[in-house]
Amino acid sequence: MLSREQFMKDTQKQRLMDGIEALYPADADCPRTAFIGQIMLHNALENTVYNWRDLPAPVLARYLAICEDYELQLSRNPEEAESFLPDYLNRNGNL
């Protein structure tokens, strides 16, 4: 059985998650909402929890792959540099 303290923590966490889910979840189906949510999540993490340099090697490897993919796409379409979103963000091909 949950202690009162654990119940309160779980309830608070659920309220926070519900609020985020209603606004800008980073995994939203809508690419624009997901993109905004990912930026906001990154800002929240960067300013409270972590330095990206401290992330585990598998996460850094994925980060590097995303960066390299983005650069490759930009090199193919430099005129679209301002509006280009990497495939992992632009799931439906548009905002």
Tab-separated table of N, CA and C in Angstrom:
chain	number	residue	atom	x	y	z
A	1	MET	N	0.842	-1.178	0.000
A	1	MET	CA	0.000	0.000	0.000
A	1	MET	C	0.888	1.243	0.000
A	2	LEU	N	0.486	2.241	-0.772
A	2	LEU	CA	1.256	3.471	-0.864
A	2	LEU	C	1.145	4.293	0.405
A	3	SER	N	2.268	4.898	0.772
A	3	SER	CA	2.225	5.839	1.888
A	3	SER	C	1.544	7.114	1.407
A	4	ARG	N	1.086	7.903	2.337
A	4	ARG	CA	0.443	9.176	1.981
A	4	ARG	C	1.406	10.059	1.187
A	5	GLU	N	2.666	10.078	1.595
A	5	GLU	CA	3.670	10.890	0.909
A	5	GLU	C	3.866	10.418	-0.532
A	6	GLN	N	3.968	9.117	-0.741
A	6	GLN	CA	4.139	8.578	-2.089
A	6	GLN	C	2.892	8.838	-2.932
A	7	PHE	N	1.720	8.706	-2.333
A	7	PHE	CA	0.473	8.993	-3.036
A	7	PHE	C	0.451	10.446	-3.498
A	8	MET	N	0.871	11.365	-2.640
A	8	MET	CA	0.881	12.789	-2.991
A	8	MET	C	1.868	13.053	-4.130
A	9	LYS	N	3.033	12.415	-4.078
A	9	LYS	CA	4.016	12.581	-5.154
A	9	LYS	C	3.464	12.051	-6.471
A	10	ASP	N	2.852	10.871	-6.422
A	10	ASP	CA	2.278	10.279	-7.633
A	10	ASP	C	1.160	11.147	-8.195
A	11	THR	N	0.322	11.684	-7.323
A	11	THR	CA	-0.785	12.544	-7.741
A	11	THR	C	-0.257	13.830	-8.364
A	12	GLN	N	0.750	14.429	-7.734
A	12	GLN	CA	1.335	15.654	-8.277
A	12	GLN	C	1.957	15.381	-9.649
A	13	LYS	N	2.689	14.283	-9.765
A	13	LYS	CA	3.309	13.937	-11.043
A	13	LYS	C	2.250	13.734	-12.119
A	14	GLN	N	1.156	13.064	-11.787
A	14	GLN	CA	0.095	12.838	-12.764
A	14	GLN	C	-0.541	14.154	-13.193
A	15	ARG	N	-0.753	15.080	-12.263
A	15	ARG	CA	-1.303	16.399	-12.618
A	15	ARG	C	-0.360	17.134	-13.564
A	16	LEU	N	0.934	17.067	-13.281
A	16	LEU	CA	1.915	17.718	-14.147
A	16	LEU	C	1.904	17.096	-15.542
A	17	MET	N	1.893	15.772	-15.597
A	17	MET	CA	1.863	15.087	-16.891
A	17	MET	C	0.575	15.387	-17.650
A	18	ASP	N	-0.543	15.451	-16.954
A	18	ASP	CA	-1.816	15.780	-17.606
A	18	ASP	C	-1.764	17.178	-18.214
A	19	GLY	N	-1.175	18.127	-17.489
A	19	GLY	CA	-1.053	19.494	-17.994
A	19	GLY	C	-0.192	19.562	-19.242
A	20	ILE	N	0.938	18.871	-19.214
A	20	ILE	CA	1.831	18.841	-20.377
A	20	ILE	C	1.136	18.167	-21.551
A	21	GLU	N	0.484	17.045	-21.286
A	21	GLU	CA	-0.224	16.301	-22.335
A	21	GLU	C	-1.281	17.178	-23.012
A	22	ALA	N	-1.906	18.062	-22.260
A	22	ALA	CA	-2.948	18.935	-22.807
A	22	ALA	C	-2.372	20.086	-23.632
A	23	LEU	N	-1.088	20.377	-23.458
A	23	LEU	CA	-0.496	21.527	-24.140
A	23	LEU	C	0.504	21.122	-25.226
A	24	TYR	N	1.704	20.759	-24.835
A	24	TYR	CA	2.765	20.485	-25.804
A	24	TYR	C	3.563	19.231	-25.450
A	25	PRO	N	2.959	18.044	-25.551
A	25	PRO	CA	3.731	16.827	-25.281
A	25	PRO	C	4.791	16.623	-26.374
A	26	ALA	N	5.982	16.253	-25.961
A	26	ALA	CA	7.091	16.086	-26.906
A	26	ALA	C	6.878	14.922	-27.870
A	27	ASP	N	5.928	14.059	-27.568
A	27	ASP	CA	5.649	12.916	-28.448
A	27	ASP	C	4.271	13.017	-29.103
A	28	ALA	N	3.784	14.242	-29.274
A	28	ALA	CA	2.465	14.460	-29.878
A	28	ALA	C	2.419	13.933	-31.312
A	29	ASP	N	1.240	13.570	-31.771
A	29	ASP	CA	1.055	13.130	-33.155
A	29	ASP	C	1.231	14.279	-34.142
A	30	CYS	N	0.849	15.474	-33.740
A	30	CYS	CA	0.995	16.654	-34.595
A	30	CYS	C	2.473	17.076	-34.598
A	31	PRO	N	3.129	17.082	-35.756
A	31	PRO	CA	4.553	17.419	-35.800
A	31	PRO	C	4.886	18.784	-35.206
A	32	ARG	N	4.040	19.778	-35.454
A	32	ARG	CA	4.314	21.115	-34.914
A	32	ARG	C	4.260	21.098	-33.392
A	33	THR	N	3.250	20.457	-32.826
A	33	THR	CA	3.116	20.361	-31.370
A	33	THR	C	4.291	19.593	-30.779
A	34	ALA	N	4.670	18.485	-31.423
A	34	ALA	CA	5.804	17.691	-30.936
A	34	ALA	C	7.095	18.500	-30.981
A	35	PHE	N	7.302	19.247	-32.053
A	35	PHE	CA	8.509	20.064	-32.191
A	35	PHE	C	8.584	21.101	-31.076
A	36	ILE	N	7.490	21.816	-30.857
A	36	ILE	CA	7.453	22.815	-29.786
A	36	ILE	C	7.659	22.136	-28.437
A	37	GLY	N	6.999	21.008	-28.225
A	37	GLY	CA	7.149	20.273	-26.972
A	37	GLY	C	8.573	19.811	-26.738
A	38	GLN	N	9.255	19.368	-27.792
A	38	GLN	CA	10.642	18.930	-27.649
A	38	GLN	C	11.559	20.089	-27.298
A	39	ILE	N	11.318	21.240	-27.893
A	39	ILE	CA	12.111	22.422	-27.553
A	39	ILE	C	11.885	22.796	-26.094
A	40	MET	N	10.630	22.797	-25.670
A	40	MET	CA	10.317	23.145	-24.283
A	40	MET	C	10.892	22.120	-23.306
A	41	LEU	N	10.785	20.834	-23.649
A	41	LEU	CA	11.352	19.787	-22.800
A	41	LEU	C	12.863	19.947	-22.695
A	42	HIS	N	13.500	20.204	-23.812
A	42	HIS	CA	14.950	20.406	-23.795
A	42	HIS	C	15.317	21.571	-22.882
A	43	ASN	N	14.575	22.667	-23.002
A	43	ASN	CA	14.846	23.830	-22.162
A	43	ASN	C	14.679	23.494	-20.692
A	44	ALA	N	13.623	22.765	-20.364
A	44	ALA	CA	13.388	22.383	-18.966
A	44	ALA	C	14.515	21.490	-18.446
A	45	LEU	N	14.935	20.527	-19.247
A	45	LEU	CA	16.018	19.629	-18.836
A	45	LEU	C	17.338	20.372	-18.709
A	46	GLU	N	17.641	21.173	-19.712
A	46	GLU	CA	18.918	21.875	-19.734
A	46	GLU	C	19.060	22.810	-18.541
A	47	ASN	N	17.980	23.410	-18.145
A	47	ASN	CA	18.044	24.397	-17.075
A	47	ASN	C	17.802	23.829	-15.688
A	48	THR	N	17.542	22.522	-15.581
A	48	THR	CA	17.285	21.964	-14.256
A	48	THR	C	17.999	20.658	-13.973
A	49	VAL	N	18.156	19.791	-14.948
A	49	VAL	CA	18.562	18.426	-14.650
A	49	VAL	C	19.954	18.054	-15.162
A	50	TYR	N	20.303	18.415	-16.351
A	50	TYR	CA	21.493	17.814	-16.935
A	50	TYR	C	22.287	18.759	-17.818
A	51	ASN	N	23.508	18.345	-18.049
A	51	ASN	CA	24.346	18.906	-19.085
A	51	ASN	C	24.440	17.808	-20.143
A	52	TRP	N	24.198	18.118	-21.385
A	52	TRP	CA	24.164	17.073	-22.416
A	52	TRP	C	25.458	16.286	-22.480
A	53	ARG	N	26.561	16.904	-22.090
A	53	ARG	CA	27.855	16.213	-22.114
A	53	ARG	C	27.921	15.064	-21.104
A	54	ASP	N	27.017	15.062	-20.134
A	54	ASP	CA	26.984	14.016	-19.113
A	54	ASP	C	26.056	12.853	-19.474
A	55	LEU	N	25.418	12.916	-20.627
A	55	LEU	CA	24.499	11.851	-21.026
A	55	LEU	C	25.265	10.571	-21.356
A	56	PRO	N	24.608	9.420	-21.260
A	56	PRO	CA	25.262	8.141	-21.589
A	56	PRO	C	25.651	8.077	-23.069
A	57	ALA	N	26.685	7.284	-23.354
A	57	ALA	CA	27.203	7.159	-24.720
A	57	ALA	C	26.126	6.800	-25.748
A	58	PRO	N	25.179	5.881	-25.472
A	58	PRO	CA	24.150	5.583	-26.485
A	58	PRO	C	23.289	6.806	-26.834
A	59	VAL	N	23.014	7.643	-25.861
A	59	VAL	CA	22.225	8.854	-26.125
A	59	VAL	C	23.054	9.830	-26.950
A	60	LEU	N	24.329	9.979	-26.592
A	60	LEU	CA	25.204	10.863	-27.364
A	60	LEU	C	25.374	10.355	-28.796
A	61	ALA	N	25.443	9.042	-28.977
A	61	ALA	CA	25.552	8.471	-30.324
A	61	ALA	C	24.315	8.813	-31.148
A	62	ARG	N	23.143	8.709	-30.551
A	62	ARG	CA	21.895	9.050	-31.252
A	62	ARG	C	21.858	10.542	-31.568
A	63	TYR	N	22.281	11.356	-30.609
A	63	TYR	CA	22.330	12.807	-30.800
A	63	TYR	C	23.237	13.141	-31.989
A	64	LEU	N	24.431	12.537	-32.032
A	64	LEU	CA	25.356	12.773	-33.136
A	64	LEU	C	24.741	12.336	-34.464
A	65	ALA	N	24.096	11.187	-34.499
A	65	ALA	CA	23.463	10.710	-35.735
A	65	ALA	C	22.398	11.693	-36.215
A	66	ILE	N	21.624	12.234	-35.301
A	66	ILE	CA	20.594	13.218	-35.654
A	66	ILE	C	21.245	14.480	-36.203
A	67	CYS	N	22.308	14.945	-35.552
A	67	CYS	CA	23.022	16.141	-36.015
A	67	CYS	C	23.590	15.927	-37.417
A	68	GLU	N	24.198	14.764	-37.626
A	68	GLU	CA	24.784	14.462	-38.933
A	68	GLU	C	23.717	14.352	-40.015
A	69	ASP	N	22.586	13.748	-39.698
A	69	ASP	CA	21.486	13.648	-40.654
A	69	ASP	C	20.967	15.032	-41.019
A	70	TYR	N	20.834	15.883	-40.028
A	70	TYR	CA	20.365	17.246	-40.256
A	70	TYR	C	21.326	17.992	-41.193
A	71	GLU	N	22.616	17.877	-40.928
A	71	GLU	CA	23.601	18.544	-41.778
A	71	GLU	C	23.574	18.000	-43.205
A	72	LEU	N	23.425	16.697	-43.356
A	72	LEU	CA	23.343	16.087	-44.680
A	72	LEU	C	22.137	16.625	-45.442
A	73	GLN	N	20.995	16.666	-44.783
A	73	GLN	CA	19.783	17.186	-45.425
A	73	GLN	C	19.953	18.654	-45.802
A	74	LEU	N	20.570	19.430	-44.934
A	74	LEU	CA	20.800	20.844	-45.246
A	74	LEU	C	21.755	21.008	-46.421
A	75	SER	N	22.763	20.142	-46.514
A	75	SER	CA	23.708	20.246	-47.631
A	75	SER	C	23.018	19.944	-48.964
A	76	ARG	N	21.981	19.122	-48.926
A	76	ARG	CA	21.230	18.794	-50.144
A	76	ARG	C	20.234	19.892	-50.514
A	77	ASN	N	19.747	20.636	-49.516
A	77	ASN	CA	18.732	21.673	-49.731
A	77	ASN	C	19.088	22.934	-48.944
A	78	PRO	N	20.215	23.592	-49.255
A	78	PRO	CA	20.631	24.746	-48.450
A	78	PRO	C	19.639	25.906	-48.484
A	79	GLU	N	18.876	26.016	-49.570
A	79	GLU	CA	17.910	27.118	-49.662
A	79	GLU	C	16.762	26.965	-48.670
A	80	GLU	N	16.593	25.777	-48.106
A	80	GLU	CA	15.517	25.536	-47.144
A	80	GLU	C	16.026	25.488	-45.705
A	81	ALA	N	17.195	26.041	-45.467
A	81	ALA	CA	17.826	25.949	-44.144
A	81	ALA	C	16.952	26.512	-43.029
A	82	GLU	N	16.216	27.560	-43.306
A	82	GLU	CA	15.404	28.180	-42.257
A	82	GLU	C	14.179	27.357	-41.891
A	83	SER	N	13.661	26.582	-42.825
A	83	SER	CA	12.415	25.864	-42.555
A	83	SER	C	12.574	24.353	-42.441
A	84	PHE	N	13.754	23.843	-42.685
A	84	PHE	CA	13.951	22.394	-42.697
A	84	PHE	C	13.859	21.796	-41.301
A	85	LEU	N	13.117	20.721	-41.188
A	85	LEU	CA	13.074	19.937	-39.956
A	85	LEU	C	13.595	18.545	-40.263
A	86	PRO	N	14.447	18.000	-39.389
A	86	PRO	CA	14.899	16.624	-39.616
A	86	PRO	C	13.714	15.663	-39.630
A	87	ASP	N	13.887	14.535	-40.306
A	87	ASP	CA	12.815	13.549	-40.426
A	87	ASP	C	12.275	13.090	-39.080
A	88	TYR	N	13.125	13.011	-38.063
A	88	TYR	CA	12.647	12.530	-36.774
A	88	TYR	C	11.680	13.505	-36.113
A	89	LEU	N	11.670	14.763	-36.534
A	89	LEU	CA	10.695	15.725	-36.017
A	89	LEU	C	9.530	15.905	-36.973
A	90	ASN	N	9.816	15.874	-38.237
A	90	ASN	CA	8.815	16.160	-39.257
A	90	ASN	C	8.218	14.854	-39.765
A	91	ARG	N	7.460	14.174	-38.920
A	91	ARG	CA	6.952	12.834	-39.219
A	91	ARG	C	6.012	12.778	-40.409
A	92	ASN	N	5.250	13.824	-40.645
A	92	ASN	CA	4.255	13.793	-41.721
A	92	ASN	C	4.679	14.604	-42.936
A	93	GLY	N	5.897	15.095	-42.937
A	93	GLY	CA	6.375	15.843	-44.091
A	93	GLY	C	5.992	17.303	-44.089
A	94	ASN	N	5.302	17.748	-43.061
A	94	ASN	CA	4.960	19.167	-42.976
A	94	ASN	C	4.638	19.541	-41.537
A	95	LEU	N	4.534	20.827	-41.305
A	95	LEU	CA	4.116	21.310	-39.989
A	95	LEU	C	2.624	21.462	-39.989
